[in-house]
């Protein structure tokens, strides 16, 4: 936590803003890269940062790009090359390294006109701040080793329609990667304007999963579960991490997938059934997002580094790093978690499969109206338990615990009859 550096985050956001524009439509040929202007120059700089961190840890990061052609399409008048840049900190344990957790921000930017490929679009808050969080997590966590794998991602094409994250999620799915959690940081600059709170960050999570099947929806209509998507378990996990690490920044859980009229890269993962949440500052200043640089009637418009609170971005990075480290140190979530519903009974029996690395399991429960888990019972190294509680009155989950005390994301049971 102490290693997260305000000055490095500030330098990275100012560097990203210095490319003038990072529009996905901006020039990215060799001449543009050499001139230090446009998204191609930003891409090469991000890659060189990841490579520098890797050099400092003896080559511990695999630095990669995911490049593809896209368009023409809505918001893309002619075909463009889109490149996601990422670094992998491979897990140290045979079984666990197959499991990955991921942090992402989008490095593309825009101004008032989403089709403007050349006008100034510094994008300091949206989303150099999130890109800086992903970079700083890579720099700090690459000094440590974890059983599971951590992926530090920066994507392009967000402003043209979540193009980079969508391609990355599908590429990961096709390659069979087991990504269990995605932290998307977008607009985490803590804009310094009236009404802002520097002590909280919003964590958005979807309720009914985008990837829910008809059978899932049918079950939710009858028995509930609309407040227990994998993404929402991840949001609750982050709230618990903030308390465990006594981080100054308090996550405010928002039970919706995003803000009104807006979307973000978490959706690209949610659509494939991957747990993903969005971090965003408490109060956004729309004069400082998606705006051409100008002053009108005394109001300064534009997404400039001068409006960003770098101490706040560092706190967001600490929360992300703590969540990634906890998740990458924890055993796998227990598989095949079931709640037996064969007959009418006032007590409740849960069963689950074994999780590699687990030394015990914990059963959690809460009232159906409660936002977070309220009760926990240590179940030991068993895979079946009966509790004197009616399944009709509470919501249950099971999580795995390892000898070091790290806990998996809780898994809500499926009914079994
Ligand atoms: Zn954004």
XYZ file of C-alpha atoms and ligand atoms in Angstrom:
418
model
C 0.000 0.000 0.000
C 2.825 2.367 0.897
C 4.628 1.653 -2.352
C 1.827 3.189 -4.435
C 3.253 6.555 -5.478
C 1.265 9.763 -5.906
C 4.104 11.371 -7.881
C 4.419 8.421 -10.284
C 0.656 8.446 -10.863
C 0.758 12.202 -11.490
C 3.679 11.816 -13.923
C 1.844 9.035 -15.798
C -1.392 11.006 -16.146
C 0.516 14.096 -17.320
C 2.461 11.946 -19.798
C -0.744 10.439 -21.212
C -2.282 13.922 -21.548
C 0.866 15.121 -23.362
C 0.062 13.022 -26.449
C -2.494 15.803 -27.289
C -5.124 13.278 -28.345
C -5.504 9.555 -27.794
C -8.534 9.259 -30.061
C -8.769 5.729 -31.447
C -9.141 7.434 -34.856
C -5.934 9.504 -34.448
C -2.809 8.781 -36.519
C -0.640 5.888 -35.313
C 1.879 5.426 -38.125
C 5.619 5.600 -37.427
C 5.748 9.344 -38.115
C 2.914 10.014 -35.645
C 4.558 7.812 -33.025
C 7.854 9.663 -33.530
C 6.105 13.035 -33.191
C 4.717 12.023 -29.792
C 1.167 12.822 -30.845
C -1.799 10.459 -31.110
C -2.868 7.082 -29.809
C 0.035 5.218 -31.427
C 2.545 7.224 -29.388
C 0.503 6.570 -26.236
C 0.396 2.845 -27.024
C 4.190 2.657 -27.461
C 4.768 4.589 -24.228
C 2.441 2.311 -22.195
C 4.216 -0.740 -23.617
C 7.610 0.729 -22.705
C 6.390 1.381 -19.123
C 5.261 -2.228 -18.680
C 8.608 -3.349 -20.132
C 10.483 -1.122 -17.701
C 8.582 -2.593 -14.725
C 9.356 -6.061 -16.065
C 13.047 -5.231 -16.379
C 13.019 -4.090 -12.734
C 11.569 -7.425 -11.582
C 13.907 -9.635 -13.586
C 11.513 -10.145 -16.489
C 8.554 -11.169 -14.295
C 5.956 -9.560 -16.592
C 4.956 -10.852 -20.021
C 4.229 -7.650 -21.973
C 1.839 -8.200 -24.881
C -0.413 -6.483 -27.371
C -3.770 -7.545 -28.778
C -4.051 -5.818 -32.177
C -6.899 -6.043 -34.680
C -8.610 -4.111 -37.476
C -12.078 -2.723 -36.844
C -14.700 -0.899 -38.886
C -16.117 0.875 -40.659
C -18.831 0.929 -38.003
C -20.879 3.311 -35.916
C -18.377 5.961 -34.612
C -15.657 4.531 -36.931
C -15.894 6.030 -40.440
C -12.982 4.045 -41.883
C -11.142 0.869 -40.787
C -8.748 1.464 -37.912
C -6.199 -0.593 -36.075
C -7.059 -1.053 -32.405
C -4.418 -2.216 -29.908
C -4.852 -3.322 -26.306
C -1.619 -3.348 -24.297
C -1.261 -5.656 -21.317
C 1.181 -7.322 -18.948
C 0.800 -10.707 -17.270
C 2.247 -11.499 -13.832
C 2.082 -15.287 -14.031
C 1.001 -17.084 -10.854
C 3.564 -19.198 -9.018
C 1.412 -22.229 -8.230
C 0.644 -24.928 -10.824
C -3.129 -25.149 -10.365
C -3.701 -21.595 -9.231
C -1.827 -19.932 -12.104
C -4.631 -21.026 -14.451
C -6.885 -18.598 -12.592
C -6.516 -14.883 -13.355
C -7.695 -11.576 -11.953
C -7.555 -8.458 -14.113
C -7.400 -4.672 -13.729
C -8.118 -2.366 -16.671
C -8.460 1.245 -17.782
C -9.004 2.665 -21.269
C -6.170 4.713 -22.713
C -8.122 6.204 -25.624
C -9.698 9.651 -25.196
C -12.193 11.943 -26.930
C -13.365 15.555 -26.981
C -16.815 17.023 -27.794
C -16.884 15.259 -31.175
C -16.293 11.516 -30.901
C -15.195 11.529 -34.576
C -12.541 14.261 -34.083
C -9.249 12.455 -34.767
C -6.858 15.399 -34.364
C -8.242 18.036 -31.942
C -6.931 18.205 -28.391
C -8.360 15.482 -26.126
C -6.128 15.226 -23.051
C -8.434 12.722 -21.312
C -6.685 13.137 -17.957
C -9.589 11.863 -15.866
C -11.302 9.867 -18.659
C -9.375 7.723 -18.631
C -5.684 8.415 -18.091
C -6.616 8.048 -14.392
C -7.762 4.438 -14.868
C -4.808 3.688 -17.139
C -2.506 5.053 -14.423
C -4.197 2.773 -11.858
C -3.529 -0.293 -14.033
C 0.091 0.806 -14.608
C 0.739 1.555 -10.931
C -0.774 -1.787 -9.835
C 1.625 -3.463 -12.312
C 4.633 -1.550 -10.996
C 3.861 -2.250 -7.330
C 2.549 -5.819 -7.516
C 5.312 -6.997 -9.884
C 7.666 -6.730 -6.878
C 5.647 -9.528 -5.221
C 4.653 -13.057 -6.193
C 1.166 -14.566 -6.048
C -0.199 -18.094 -6.509
C -2.756 -16.945 -9.128
C -2.133 -14.828 -12.234
C -2.716 -11.056 -12.444
C -3.330 -9.290 -15.772
C -2.743 -5.523 -16.060
C -4.685 -4.299 -19.097
C -5.087 -0.991 -20.909
C -7.589 -0.939 -23.762
C -8.337 1.329 -26.737
C -11.626 1.949 -28.546
C -13.736 2.454 -25.398
C -15.125 5.773 -26.607
C -15.964 4.277 -30.026
C -18.097 1.565 -28.364
C -16.147 -0.676 -25.935
C -14.294 -2.136 -28.919
C -10.973 -2.963 -27.277
C -12.397 -4.588 -24.134
C -14.912 -6.566 -26.164
C -12.147 -7.979 -28.389
C -9.947 -8.754 -25.392
C -12.752 -10.535 -23.504
C -13.590 -12.662 -26.548
C -9.905 -13.416 -27.177
C -9.520 -14.522 -23.538
C -12.629 -16.688 -23.781
C -11.480 -18.301 -27.048
C -8.062 -19.008 -25.498
C -9.737 -20.658 -22.487
C -8.408 -18.207 -19.894
C -10.147 -18.513 -16.530
C -10.631 -14.848 -15.531
C -12.532 -14.785 -12.222
C -12.623 -11.024 -11.567
C -12.257 -7.796 -13.558
C -11.712 -4.364 -11.987
C -12.489 -1.594 -14.494
C -11.261 1.860 -13.479
C -12.838 4.613 -15.555
C -12.982 8.244 -14.358
C -11.203 7.766 -11.039
C -9.489 11.177 -11.080
C -11.474 12.646 -8.172
C -12.162 15.846 -10.135
C -11.489 18.830 -7.851
C -14.839 20.599 -8.041
C -17.550 21.440 -5.490
C -19.539 18.468 -4.241
C -16.738 15.975 -4.791
C -15.893 13.578 -1.996
C -12.285 12.474 -1.862
C -13.036 9.788 0.701
C -15.320 7.493 -1.326
C -15.289 5.727 -4.692
C -18.313 4.203 -6.390
C -18.197 0.523 -7.303
C -20.865 -0.357 -9.856
C -21.948 -3.982 -10.313
C -24.659 -5.546 -12.441
C -27.627 -7.212 -10.721
C -29.262 -9.632 -13.126
C -26.280 -11.016 -15.070
C -26.044 -9.942 -18.717
C -25.279 -13.605 -19.452
C -28.275 -15.000 -17.498
C -30.054 -17.881 -19.235
C -33.825 -18.251 -19.394
C -33.548 -20.848 -16.605
C -31.598 -18.342 -14.458
C -34.260 -15.686 -15.029
C -37.046 -18.127 -14.214
C -35.341 -19.055 -10.931
C -34.797 -15.390 -10.003
C -38.478 -14.594 -10.563
C -39.427 -17.336 -8.100
C -36.658 -17.360 -5.523
C -34.716 -14.099 -5.870
C -31.035 -13.941 -6.694
C -31.241 -10.707 -8.684
C -28.952 -9.171 -6.037
C -26.376 -11.984 -6.129
C -24.622 -11.953 -9.487
C -20.924 -12.929 -9.514
C -20.143 -9.239 -10.175
C -22.026 -8.228 -7.027
C -20.108 -10.808 -4.971
C -16.952 -9.185 -6.342
C -18.208 -5.718 -5.302
C -18.903 -7.011 -1.760
C -15.450 -8.624 -1.720
C -13.885 -5.234 -2.534
C -15.832 -3.592 0.314
C -14.440 -6.249 2.681
C -10.888 -5.727 1.363
C -11.145 -1.976 2.052
C -12.091 -2.743 5.668
C -9.390 -5.424 6.109
C -6.613 -3.185 4.805
C -8.010 -0.070 6.554
C -7.776 1.861 3.296
C -8.758 5.532 3.659
C -10.984 5.331 0.601
C -14.418 3.817 1.237
C -16.082 1.926 -1.625
C -19.733 2.902 -2.070
C -21.449 -0.068 -3.666
C -23.913 1.001 -6.343
C -26.274 -1.791 -7.314
C -26.517 -1.042 -11.045
C -24.151 -1.895 -13.849
C -23.338 1.741 -14.714
C -24.564 5.345 -14.544
C -27.549 6.719 -16.519
C -26.735 7.278 -20.214
C -23.249 5.794 -19.790
C -21.516 2.448 -20.174
C -18.086 0.976 -19.669
C -15.662 -1.841 -20.332
C -16.979 -3.993 -17.460
C -19.964 -4.785 -19.724
C -17.736 -6.490 -22.309
C -16.756 -9.031 -19.648
C -20.229 -9.274 -18.062
C -21.683 -10.255 -21.431
C -19.441 -13.323 -21.434
C -20.450 -14.229 -17.879
C -17.252 -12.871 -16.256
C -17.546 -11.031 -12.918
C -16.598 -7.378 -13.533
C -17.182 -4.102 -11.685
C -16.582 -0.445 -12.446
C -14.782 2.067 -10.186
C -15.751 5.730 -10.732
C -15.265 8.881 -8.636
C -18.211 9.959 -6.465
C -19.309 13.069 -8.370
C -18.445 13.698 -11.995
C -17.965 17.158 -13.484
C -19.340 16.975 -17.031
C -17.561 20.232 -17.969
C -14.347 18.248 -17.632
C -15.270 15.177 -19.701
C -15.742 14.721 -23.452
C -15.295 18.491 -23.973
C -13.244 20.590 -26.365
C -10.732 22.738 -24.465
C -12.235 26.226 -24.140
C -13.431 28.855 -21.706
C -17.028 30.066 -22.017
C -18.764 32.480 -19.616
C -15.912 31.996 -17.187
C -16.265 28.199 -17.195
C -13.181 26.181 -18.101
C -14.065 23.124 -20.209
C -11.872 20.116 -20.941
C -10.374 17.024 -19.316
C -7.073 18.500 -18.092
C -4.579 17.112 -15.554
C -5.044 20.288 -13.496
C -8.511 19.118 -12.422
C -7.281 15.688 -11.248
C -6.683 14.911 -7.558
C -3.595 12.676 -7.748
C -3.791 11.699 -4.057
C -7.270 10.368 -4.754
C -6.111 8.336 -7.782
C -3.389 6.830 -5.568
C -6.033 5.763 -3.024
C -8.042 4.135 -5.823
C -4.858 2.355 -6.950
C -4.286 1.116 -3.379
C -7.799 -0.309 -3.197
C -7.374 -1.995 -6.594
C -3.952 -3.387 -5.647
C -5.256 -4.742 -2.325
C -8.212 -6.400 -4.054
C -5.982 -7.923 -6.769
C -3.449 -9.165 -4.209
C -6.181 -10.697 -2.024
C -7.877 -12.394 -4.951
C -4.567 -13.687 -6.351
C -3.576 -15.052 -2.924
C -6.908 -16.778 -2.248
C -7.890 -20.336 -3.076
C -10.272 -20.988 -5.977
C -13.932 -20.293 -5.240
C -15.596 -23.597 -4.263
C -17.196 -25.405 -7.241
C -20.653 -27.023 -7.405
C -22.193 -25.156 -4.473
C -25.722 -26.457 -3.932
C -28.587 -25.874 -1.526
C -30.634 -29.047 -1.055
C -34.329 -28.495 -1.658
C -35.551 -32.087 -1.934
C -38.226 -31.681 0.729
C -39.851 -29.069 2.944
C -37.542 -28.474 5.922
C -36.899 -25.616 8.301
C -33.150 -26.188 8.371
C -30.818 -25.849 5.397
C -28.227 -28.208 3.939
C -25.453 -26.947 1.669
C -22.954 -29.029 -0.305
C -19.937 -28.023 -2.370
C -16.895 -29.430 -4.123
C -13.321 -29.139 -2.935
C -11.257 -26.127 -3.892
C -7.526 -26.582 -4.452
C -5.533 -24.823 -1.763
C -8.431 -24.566 0.675
C -7.823 -25.566 4.304
C -11.408 -24.761 5.327
C -14.694 -23.370 4.071
C -16.939 -20.682 5.482
C -20.691 -20.386 5.105
C -22.013 -16.838 4.863
C -25.562 -15.636 5.114
C -27.629 -12.483 5.327
C -31.228 -11.369 5.393
C -32.777 -11.152 1.929
C -32.994 -7.357 2.326
C -29.369 -6.827 3.395
C -26.780 -5.402 1.001
C -23.744 -7.241 2.426
C -22.996 -10.574 4.118
C -23.896 -10.406 7.810
C -22.967 -13.773 9.332
C -20.136 -16.227 8.861
C -19.677 -19.759 10.162
C -16.380 -21.595 9.881
C -17.263 -25.007 8.478
C -13.838 -26.635 8.603
C -12.503 -28.864 5.846
C -15.835 -30.435 4.954
C -18.094 -30.248 1.903
C -21.534 -30.547 3.475
C -23.213 -28.721 6.336
C -26.716 -28.459 7.815
C -27.602 -25.224 9.611
C -30.677 -24.577 11.799
C -31.780 -21.701 9.574
C -34.601 -21.622 7.042
C -33.376 -21.197 3.461
C -36.620 -19.313 2.835
C -35.523 -16.454 5.111
C -31.856 -15.858 4.235
C -29.392 -15.931 1.356
C -26.425 -18.290 1.710
C -22.977 -18.445 0.142
C -19.846 -20.558 0.605
C -16.232 -19.410 0.309
C -12.883 -21.194 0.546
C -10.155 -20.181 3.041
C -6.451 -21.080 2.882
C -3.941 -21.468 5.762
C -2.734 -17.868 5.300
C -6.296 -16.625 5.860
C -7.032 -15.485 2.319
C -10.639 -16.007 1.281
C -12.127 -16.703 -2.136
C -15.019 -14.813 -3.652
C -18.199 -16.299 -2.098
C -20.375 -18.502 -4.290
C -24.164 -18.499 -3.922
C -25.645 -22.016 -4.141
C -27.855 -23.338 -6.892
C -30.954 -25.164 -5.658
C -30.775 -28.939 -6.071
C -33.739 -31.242 -5.898
Zn -14.184 6.511 -19.870
